[in-house]
mmCIF file of C-alpha atoms in Angstrom:
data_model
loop_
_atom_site.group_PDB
_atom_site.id
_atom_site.type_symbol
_atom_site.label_atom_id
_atom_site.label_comp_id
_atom_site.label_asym_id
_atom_site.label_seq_id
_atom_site.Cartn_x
_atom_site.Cartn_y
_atom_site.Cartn_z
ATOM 1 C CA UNK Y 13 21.708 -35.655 -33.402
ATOM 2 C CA UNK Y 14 25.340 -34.767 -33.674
ATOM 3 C CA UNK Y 15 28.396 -36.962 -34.355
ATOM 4 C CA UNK Y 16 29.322 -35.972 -31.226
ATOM 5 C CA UNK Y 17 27.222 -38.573 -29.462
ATOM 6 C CA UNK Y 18 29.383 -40.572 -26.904
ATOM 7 C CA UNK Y 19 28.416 -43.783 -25.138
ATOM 8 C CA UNK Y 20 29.906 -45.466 -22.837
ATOM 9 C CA UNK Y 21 28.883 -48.832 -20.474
ATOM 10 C CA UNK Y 22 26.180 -47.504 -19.044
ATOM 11 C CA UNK Y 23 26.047 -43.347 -19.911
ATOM 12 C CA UNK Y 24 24.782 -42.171 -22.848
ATOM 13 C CA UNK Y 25 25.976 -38.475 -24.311
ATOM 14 C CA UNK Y 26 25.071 -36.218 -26.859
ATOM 15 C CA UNK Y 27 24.576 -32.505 -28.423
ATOM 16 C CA UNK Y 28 22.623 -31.345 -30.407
ATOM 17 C CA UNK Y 29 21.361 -28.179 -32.363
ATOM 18 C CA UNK Y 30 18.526 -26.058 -30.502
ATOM 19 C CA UNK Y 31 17.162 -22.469 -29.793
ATOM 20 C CA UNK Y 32 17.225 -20.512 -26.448
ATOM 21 C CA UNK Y 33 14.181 -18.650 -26.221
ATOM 22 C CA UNK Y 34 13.738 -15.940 -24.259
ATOM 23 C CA UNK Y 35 10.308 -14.147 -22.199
ATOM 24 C CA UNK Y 36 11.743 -10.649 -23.570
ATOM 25 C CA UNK Y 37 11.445 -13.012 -27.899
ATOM 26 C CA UNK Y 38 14.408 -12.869 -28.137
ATOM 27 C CA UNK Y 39 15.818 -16.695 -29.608
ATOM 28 C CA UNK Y 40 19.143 -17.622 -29.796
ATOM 29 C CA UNK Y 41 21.134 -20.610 -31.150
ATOM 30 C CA UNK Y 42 22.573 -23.224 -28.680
ATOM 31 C CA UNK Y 43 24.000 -26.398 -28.060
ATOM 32 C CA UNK Y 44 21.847 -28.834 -26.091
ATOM 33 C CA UNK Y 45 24.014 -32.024 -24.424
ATOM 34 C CA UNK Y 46 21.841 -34.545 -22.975
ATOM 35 C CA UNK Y 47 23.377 -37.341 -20.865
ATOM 36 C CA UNK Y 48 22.102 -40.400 -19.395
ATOM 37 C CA UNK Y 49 23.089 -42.882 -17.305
ATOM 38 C CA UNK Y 50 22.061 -45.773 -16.153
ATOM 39 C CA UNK Y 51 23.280 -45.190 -12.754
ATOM 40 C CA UNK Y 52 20.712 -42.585 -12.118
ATOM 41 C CA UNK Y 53 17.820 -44.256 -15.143
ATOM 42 C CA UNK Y 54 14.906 -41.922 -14.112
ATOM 43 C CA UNK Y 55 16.789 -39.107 -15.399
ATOM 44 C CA UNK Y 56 18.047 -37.097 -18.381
ATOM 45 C CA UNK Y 57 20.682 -34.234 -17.955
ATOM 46 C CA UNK Y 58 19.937 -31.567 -20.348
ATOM 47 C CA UNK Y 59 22.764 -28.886 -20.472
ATOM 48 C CA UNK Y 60 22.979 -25.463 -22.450
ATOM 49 C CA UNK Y 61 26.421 -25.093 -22.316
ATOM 50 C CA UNK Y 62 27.631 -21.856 -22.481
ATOM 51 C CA UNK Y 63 24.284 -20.520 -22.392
ATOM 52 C CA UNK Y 64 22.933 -16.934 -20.230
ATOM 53 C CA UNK Y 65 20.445 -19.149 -18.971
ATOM 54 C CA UNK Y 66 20.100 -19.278 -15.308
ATOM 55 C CA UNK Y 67 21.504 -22.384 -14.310
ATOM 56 C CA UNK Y 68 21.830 -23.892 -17.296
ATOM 57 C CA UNK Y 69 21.924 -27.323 -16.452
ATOM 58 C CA UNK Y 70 18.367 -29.582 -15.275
ATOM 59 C CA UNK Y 71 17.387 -32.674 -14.311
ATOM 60 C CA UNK Y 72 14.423 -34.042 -16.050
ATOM 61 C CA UNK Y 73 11.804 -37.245 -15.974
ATOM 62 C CA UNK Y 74 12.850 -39.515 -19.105
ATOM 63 C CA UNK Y 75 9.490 -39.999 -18.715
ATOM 64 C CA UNK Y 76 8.266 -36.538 -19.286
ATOM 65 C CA UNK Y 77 10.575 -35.944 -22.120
ATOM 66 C CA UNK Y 78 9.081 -38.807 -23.475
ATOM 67 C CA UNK Y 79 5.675 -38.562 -23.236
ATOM 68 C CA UNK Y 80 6.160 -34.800 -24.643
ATOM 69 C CA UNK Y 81 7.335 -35.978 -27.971
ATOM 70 C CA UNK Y 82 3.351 -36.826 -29.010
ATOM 71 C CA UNK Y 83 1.537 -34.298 -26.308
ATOM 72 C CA UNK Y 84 1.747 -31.693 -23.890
ATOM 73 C CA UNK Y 85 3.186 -33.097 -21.080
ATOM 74 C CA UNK Y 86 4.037 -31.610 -17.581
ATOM 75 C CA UNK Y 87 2.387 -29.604 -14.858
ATOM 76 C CA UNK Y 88 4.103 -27.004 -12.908
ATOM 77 C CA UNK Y 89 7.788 -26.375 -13.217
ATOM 78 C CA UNK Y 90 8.559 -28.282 -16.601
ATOM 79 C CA UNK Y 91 6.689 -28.418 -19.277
ATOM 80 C CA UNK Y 92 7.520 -30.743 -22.890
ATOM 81 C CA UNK Y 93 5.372 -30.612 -25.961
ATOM 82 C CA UNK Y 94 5.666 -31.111 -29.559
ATOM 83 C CA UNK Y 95 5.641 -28.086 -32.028
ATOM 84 C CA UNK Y 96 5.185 -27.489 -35.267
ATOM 85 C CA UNK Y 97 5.401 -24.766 -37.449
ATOM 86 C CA UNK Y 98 4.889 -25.132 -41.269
ATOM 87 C CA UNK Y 99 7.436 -26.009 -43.324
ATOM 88 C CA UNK Y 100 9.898 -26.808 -40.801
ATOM 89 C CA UNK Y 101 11.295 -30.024 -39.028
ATOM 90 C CA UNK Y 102 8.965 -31.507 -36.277
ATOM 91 C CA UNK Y 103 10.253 -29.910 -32.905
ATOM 92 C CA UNK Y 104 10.218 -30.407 -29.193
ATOM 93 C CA UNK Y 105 9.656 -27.246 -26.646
ATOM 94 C CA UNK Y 106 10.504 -27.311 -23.258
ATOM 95 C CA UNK Y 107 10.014 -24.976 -20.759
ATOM 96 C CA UNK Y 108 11.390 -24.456 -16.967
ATOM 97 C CA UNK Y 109 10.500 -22.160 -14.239
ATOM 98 C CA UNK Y 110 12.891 -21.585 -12.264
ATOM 99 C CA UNK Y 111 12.499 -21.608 -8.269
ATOM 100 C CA UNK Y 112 12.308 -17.386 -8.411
ATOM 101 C CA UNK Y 113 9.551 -15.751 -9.613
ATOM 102 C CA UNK Y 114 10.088 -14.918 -13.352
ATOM 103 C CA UNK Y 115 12.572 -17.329 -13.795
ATOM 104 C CA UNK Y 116 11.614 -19.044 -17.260
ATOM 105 C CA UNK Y 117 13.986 -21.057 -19.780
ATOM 106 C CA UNK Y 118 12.225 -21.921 -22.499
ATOM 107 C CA UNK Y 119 14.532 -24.160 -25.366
ATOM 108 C CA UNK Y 120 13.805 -25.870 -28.696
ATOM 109 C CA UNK Y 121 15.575 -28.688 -29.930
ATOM 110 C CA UNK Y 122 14.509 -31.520 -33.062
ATOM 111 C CA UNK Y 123 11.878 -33.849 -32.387
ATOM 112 C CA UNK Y 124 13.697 -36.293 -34.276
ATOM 113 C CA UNK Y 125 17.442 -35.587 -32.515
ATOM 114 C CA UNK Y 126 15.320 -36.133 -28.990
ATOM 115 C CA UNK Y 127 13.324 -39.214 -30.087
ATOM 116 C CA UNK Y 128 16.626 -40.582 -31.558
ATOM 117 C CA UNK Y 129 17.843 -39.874 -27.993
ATOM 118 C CA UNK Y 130 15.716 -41.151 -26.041
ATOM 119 C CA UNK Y 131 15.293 -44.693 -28.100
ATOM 120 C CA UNK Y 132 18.947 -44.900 -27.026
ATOM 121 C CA UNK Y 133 18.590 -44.504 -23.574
ATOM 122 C CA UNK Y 134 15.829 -47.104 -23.670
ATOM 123 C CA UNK Y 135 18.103 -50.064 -25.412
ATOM 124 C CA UNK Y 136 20.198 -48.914 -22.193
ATOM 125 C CA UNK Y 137 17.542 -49.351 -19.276
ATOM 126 C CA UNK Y 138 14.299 -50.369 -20.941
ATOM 127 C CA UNK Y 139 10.825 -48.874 -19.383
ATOM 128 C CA UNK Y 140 9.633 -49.900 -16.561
ATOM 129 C CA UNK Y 141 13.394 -51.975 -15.736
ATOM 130 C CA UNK Y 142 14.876 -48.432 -14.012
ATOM 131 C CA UNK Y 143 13.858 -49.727 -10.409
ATOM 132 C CA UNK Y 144 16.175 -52.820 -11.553
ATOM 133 C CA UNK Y 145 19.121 -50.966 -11.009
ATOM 134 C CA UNK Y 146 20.124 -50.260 -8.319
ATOM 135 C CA UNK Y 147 19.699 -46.782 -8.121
ATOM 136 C CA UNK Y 148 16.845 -46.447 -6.449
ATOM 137 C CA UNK Y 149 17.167 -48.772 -3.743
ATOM 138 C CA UNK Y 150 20.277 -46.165 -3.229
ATOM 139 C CA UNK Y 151 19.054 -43.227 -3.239
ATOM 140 C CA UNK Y 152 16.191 -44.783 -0.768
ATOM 141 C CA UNK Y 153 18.775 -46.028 1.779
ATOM 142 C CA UNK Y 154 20.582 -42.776 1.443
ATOM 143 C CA UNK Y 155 17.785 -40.793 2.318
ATOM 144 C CA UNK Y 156 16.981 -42.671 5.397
ATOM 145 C CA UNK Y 157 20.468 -42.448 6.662
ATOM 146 C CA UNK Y 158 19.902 -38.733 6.424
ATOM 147 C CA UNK Y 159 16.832 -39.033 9.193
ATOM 148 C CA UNK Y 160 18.853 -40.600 11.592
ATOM 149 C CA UNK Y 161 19.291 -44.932 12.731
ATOM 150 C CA UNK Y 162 16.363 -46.456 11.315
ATOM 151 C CA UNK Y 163 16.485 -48.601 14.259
ATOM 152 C CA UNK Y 164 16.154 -45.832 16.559
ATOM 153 C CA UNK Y 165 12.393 -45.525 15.574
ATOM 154 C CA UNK Y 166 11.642 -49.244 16.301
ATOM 155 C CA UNK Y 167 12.828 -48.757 19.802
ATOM 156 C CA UNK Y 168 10.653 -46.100 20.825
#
């Protein structure tokens, strides 16, 4: 994790030191910024700033990033597992397909700098407390407002 970690009531920032790796092998060094917040807790930002990656910027499960620290986690889209290689650091791969065909990010960042991370983001919104607030109940209402007057279904 870098010094540059921010926090703030309720968000949670910070970069660190990763790999872009590409289908064709080719791997570069990046910046990874995560950011949390407990406005949105199901969620973790993960940004490659300044990255070639097709839309550089995702949305993942806390909960998938999590569970991929010890195991392969993930069907479909995103994928998170551990790796290790010997003689290096622990590490954490993840891998998105994009909504194309072919469309494939695949990034490595620290176990350790993730874990770290996501510890953090806990002492913010422990597990299993992110229906607590707010957010959901939000996002819920909002939705249904999108269908049309809730109260236009009970009068049919």
């Amino acid at each position: 994790m870098s010094p540059d970690e921010r926090h703030t009531y309720g968000r949670l920032e910070a970069l660190a030191t990763g790999v872009l790796a590409y289908p064709d092998g080719e791997r570069l060094p990046c910046e990874v910024e995560l950011r949390y917040s407990a406005d949105d807790p199901l969620v973790v930002r993960v940004v490659l700033p300044g990255s070639r990656a097709r839309g550089g910027s995702w949305a993942l499960s806390r909960d998938l990033l999590s569970a991929g620290l010890t195991g392969a986690a993930g069907i479909g889209d995103v994928t998170v597992r551990p790796v290790a290689h010997e003689g290096e650091p622990l590490s954490v791969e993840i891998e998105v397909r994009g909504a194309r065909a072919g469309d494939l990010v695949r990034f490595v960042m620290g176990h350790r700098a993730l874990l770290t991370y996501l510890e953090r983001s806990h002492a913010l919104v422990p597990f299993g407390t992110e229906a607590d607030q707010g957010a959901m109940d939000w996002e819920l209402e909002h939705f249904l407002d999108e269908g049309g007057d809730p109260g236009e279904a009970e009068n049919a």
